[in-house]
Tab-separated table of C-alpha atoms in Angstrom:
chain	number	residue	atom	x	y	z
A	1	MET	CA	4.525	-1.710	-1.398
A	2	PRO	CA	0.990	-1.164	-3.525
A	3	VAL	CA	-0.215	1.412	-3.779
A	4	PHE	CA	-4.558	2.005	-4.589
A	5	ASP	CA	-5.346	5.461	-6.286
A	6	TYR	CA	-9.021	5.939	-6.324
A	7	ARG	CA	-10.202	10.226	-7.772
A	8	PHE	CA	-14.178	11.053	-8.084
A	9	PHE	CA	-16.135	14.055	-9.021
A	10	VAL	CA	-19.146	16.043	-6.932
A	11	ASN	CA	-20.140	18.942	-7.822
A	12	ALA	CA	-20.041	20.467	-4.640
A	13	PRO	CA	-17.318	24.157	-4.387
A	14	VAL	CA	-14.080	22.708	-2.767
A	15	ALA	CA	-13.796	24.011	0.338
A	16	GLU	CA	-17.866	22.465	0.687
A	17	VAL	CA	-15.819	18.468	-0.099
A	18	ALA	CA	-12.952	19.883	2.373
A	19	ALA	CA	-15.087	20.590	5.154
A	20	PHE	CA	-16.744	17.317	4.695
A	21	HIS	CA	-13.551	15.076	5.084
A	22	PHE	CA	-12.628	16.761	8.178
A	23	GLU	CA	-16.371	16.965	10.111
A	24	PRO	CA	-16.626	14.857	13.024
A	25	GLY	CA	-17.695	11.212	13.510
A	26	ILE	CA	-17.277	11.055	9.469
A	27	LEU	CA	-15.311	7.749	9.515
A	28	LYS	CA	-18.530	6.513	10.960
A	29	THR	CA	-20.505	8.146	8.239
A	30	LEU	CA	-18.151	7.324	5.302
A	31	THR	CA	-17.446	3.864	6.227
A	32	PRO	CA	-20.185	0.513	4.042
A	33	PRO	CA	-23.786	-0.055	5.487
A	34	LEU	CA	-22.291	-3.780	6.009
A	35	MET	CA	-18.618	-2.718	7.572
A	36	VAL	CA	-18.952	-2.717	11.314
A	37	MET	CA	-17.274	0.248	12.669
A	38	GLN	CA	-16.837	1.076	16.193
A	39	ILE	CA	-15.539	5.081	16.833
A	40	HIS	CA	-13.333	4.392	20.261
A	41	SER	CA	-11.759	8.002	20.245
A	42	SER	CA	-11.564	10.614	17.693
A	43	GLU	CA	-9.384	13.652	17.644
A	44	PRO	CA	-10.750	16.586	15.083
A	45	ILE	CA	-8.123	16.493	12.058
A	46	ASP	CA	-5.651	18.738	13.149
A	47	GLU	CA	-1.725	17.852	12.501
A	48	GLY	CA	-0.878	14.804	15.626
A	49	SER	CA	-4.618	14.146	15.856
A	50	VAL	CA	-5.354	10.586	17.081
A	51	ALA	CA	-8.317	8.232	15.471
A	52	ARG	CA	-8.510	5.092	17.270
A	53	PHE	CA	-11.263	2.358	16.043
A	54	THR	CA	-12.491	-1.282	15.587
A	55	MET	CA	-13.533	-2.792	12.251
A	56	TRP	CA	-15.431	-5.781	12.879
A	57	MET	CA	-14.183	-8.595	10.155
A	58	GLY	CA	-17.386	-10.796	10.879
A	59	PRO	CA	-17.245	-11.423	14.596
A	60	ILE	CA	-12.887	-11.116	14.955
A	61	PRO	CA	-12.583	-7.243	16.323
A	62	VAL	CA	-9.600	-5.554	14.455
A	63	PRO	CA	-8.882	-2.672	16.284
A	64	TRP	CA	-7.081	-0.058	14.233
A	65	THR	CA	-4.624	3.699	15.597
A	66	ALA	CA	-4.700	6.342	12.219
A	67	ILE	CA	-2.635	8.975	13.566
A	68	HIS	CA	-2.906	12.228	11.538
A	69	SER	CA	-0.293	14.741	9.481
A	70	ASN	CA	-0.289	16.642	6.378
A	71	VAL	CA	-3.397	18.253	7.640
A	72	SER	CA	-4.716	21.646	5.241
A	73	SER	CA	-7.071	22.861	2.942
A	74	ALA	CA	-6.368	21.326	0.271
A	75	GLY	CA	-6.276	17.287	2.071
A	76	PHE	CA	-4.888	14.779	5.096
A	77	THR	CA	-3.311	11.801	5.399
A	78	ASP	CA	-3.995	9.109	7.623
A	79	THR	CA	-1.363	6.915	8.874
A	80	GLN	CA	-1.950	3.673	10.720
A	81	GLN	CA	0.328	3.305	14.838
A	82	SER	CA	-1.387	0.180	15.001
A	83	GLY	CA	-3.973	-2.684	13.023
A	84	PRO	CA	-4.958	-5.016	11.015
A	85	MET	CA	-2.069	-3.986	8.391
A	86	LYS	CA	1.553	-4.247	8.252
A	87	SER	CA	1.609	-0.768	7.486
A	88	TRP	CA	-1.057	1.639	5.953
A	89	VAL	CA	-0.213	5.194	4.738
A	90	HIS	CA	-3.620	7.185	2.880
A	91	THR	CA	-3.936	10.409	2.111
A	92	HIS	CA	-6.541	11.847	1.110
A	93	ARG	CA	-6.654	15.637	-1.044
A	94	PHE	CA	-9.050	17.507	-2.687
A	95	ARG	CA	-8.561	19.920	-5.847
A	96	ALA	CA	-11.262	22.503	-7.870
A	97	ILE	CA	-11.928	21.243	-11.333
A	98	ALA	CA	-14.166	25.281	-11.233
A	99	ASP	CA	-15.874	26.676	-9.204
A	100	ASP	CA	-18.660	24.186	-8.622
A	101	VAL	CA	-16.591	20.937	-8.794
A	102	THR	CA	-13.637	19.419	-6.975
A	103	GLU	CA	-11.918	16.084	-7.535
A	104	VAL	CA	-11.186	13.584	-4.518
A	105	HIS	CA	-8.104	11.837	-5.030
A	106	GLU	CA	-8.107	9.332	-2.325
A	107	HIS	CA	-4.562	7.916	-2.753
A	108	ILE	CA	-3.333	4.826	-0.477
A	109	GLU	CA	0.730	2.715	0.337
A	110	TYR	CA	-0.041	-0.335	2.152
A	111	GLU	CA	2.414	-3.527	2.886
A	112	HIS	CA	-0.338	-6.813	4.063
A	113	PHE	CA	1.699	-9.477	6.964
A	114	ARG	CA	3.197	-12.304	5.679
A	115	GLY	CA	1.036	-15.252	6.158
A	116	PHE	CA	-1.937	-15.717	8.371
A	117	ARG	CA	-1.744	-12.050	11.236
A	118	GLY	CA	-1.899	-10.899	7.365
A	119	LEU	CA	-4.750	-13.114	5.809
A	120	TRP	CA	-8.410	-10.830	6.835
A	121	SER	CA	-6.608	-7.682	5.462
A	122	ARG	CA	-5.412	-9.655	2.110
A	123	LEU	CA	-9.091	-10.419	1.966
A	124	LEU	CA	-10.800	-7.360	2.161
A	125	PHE	CA	-7.931	-4.892	1.490
A	126	ASN	CA	-7.140	-6.282	-1.855
A	127	ALA	CA	-7.430	-3.788	-5.169
A	128	ALA	CA	-10.988	-5.256	-5.913
A	129	GLY	CA	-12.001	-4.365	-2.062
A	130	LEU	CA	-10.270	-1.533	-2.204
A	131	LYS	CA	-12.300	-0.284	-5.342
A	132	LEU	CA	-15.260	-1.406	-4.014
A	133	LEU	CA	-14.971	0.570	-0.491
A	134	PHE	CA	-14.073	3.521	-2.451
A	135	MET	CA	-17.234	3.294	-5.003
A	136	ILE	CA	-18.899	3.096	-1.726
A	137	ARG	CA	-17.529	6.459	-0.354
A	138	ARG	CA	-18.027	8.171	-3.581
A	139	GLN	CA	-21.522	7.475	-3.646
A	140	ILE	CA	-22.096	8.644	0.149
A	141	THR	CA	-19.704	11.606	-0.474
A	142	ARG	CA	-21.875	12.489	-3.189
A	143	SER	CA	-24.998	11.940	-1.150
A	144	GLN	CA	-24.332	13.223	1.830
A	145	ILE	CA	-22.895	16.390	0.168
A	146	ARG	CA	-25.871	16.747	-2.237
A	147	MET	CA	-27.437	16.575	0.631
A	148	ARG	CA	-25.987	19.647	2.526
A	149	LEU	CA	-26.573	22.339	-0.264
A	150	ASN	CA	-29.493	20.396	-1.873
A	151	THR	CA	-27.955	20.409	-5.384
A	152	PRO	CA	-28.186	18.345	-7.917
A	153	GLY	CA	-26.429	14.767	-8.364
A	154	SER	CA	-23.103	14.646	-9.024
A	155	THR	CA	-21.505	12.904	-12.417
A	156	ASP	CA	-18.026	11.563	-12.795
A	157	PRO	CA	-17.393	11.238	-15.938
A	158	SER	CA	-14.864	9.201	-15.725
A	159	ASN	CA	-16.557	5.790	-14.158
A	160	GLY	CA	-19.535	6.014	-16.840
A	161	ASP	CA	-21.903	7.407	-14.482
């Protein structure tokens, strides 16, 4: 089963970064500008809460239902109950590096369907596609938190920016 890991840093306390990721509607906020996401329902993130949405892959609607688990102030996991992948388990973790620096760790274990059914997911959710998605999410996260805290820009020495 493929595994994707992505880490980045945000110049903000861990409580602020975690609170941002727990905000209602955050999935829509973190969606890249060219990706179309329609949220049908999204319960506040809590143990067993459900999010239902449709991702539009070009003209094709792809419904997705995710269940949240392992919810704590340090993060949470969303597991695809139904959607474009054979399996998808995405763990979000937040760890204080210093008083005002937080590491965000995105860990995804996933598997595509075989054959034609998995064509779209193999094209969009391959290693390169996931890296691009999370690079964009990194920038959105930093920008949104910077606006909320009105602090100078954050940097990530591990990614050369």
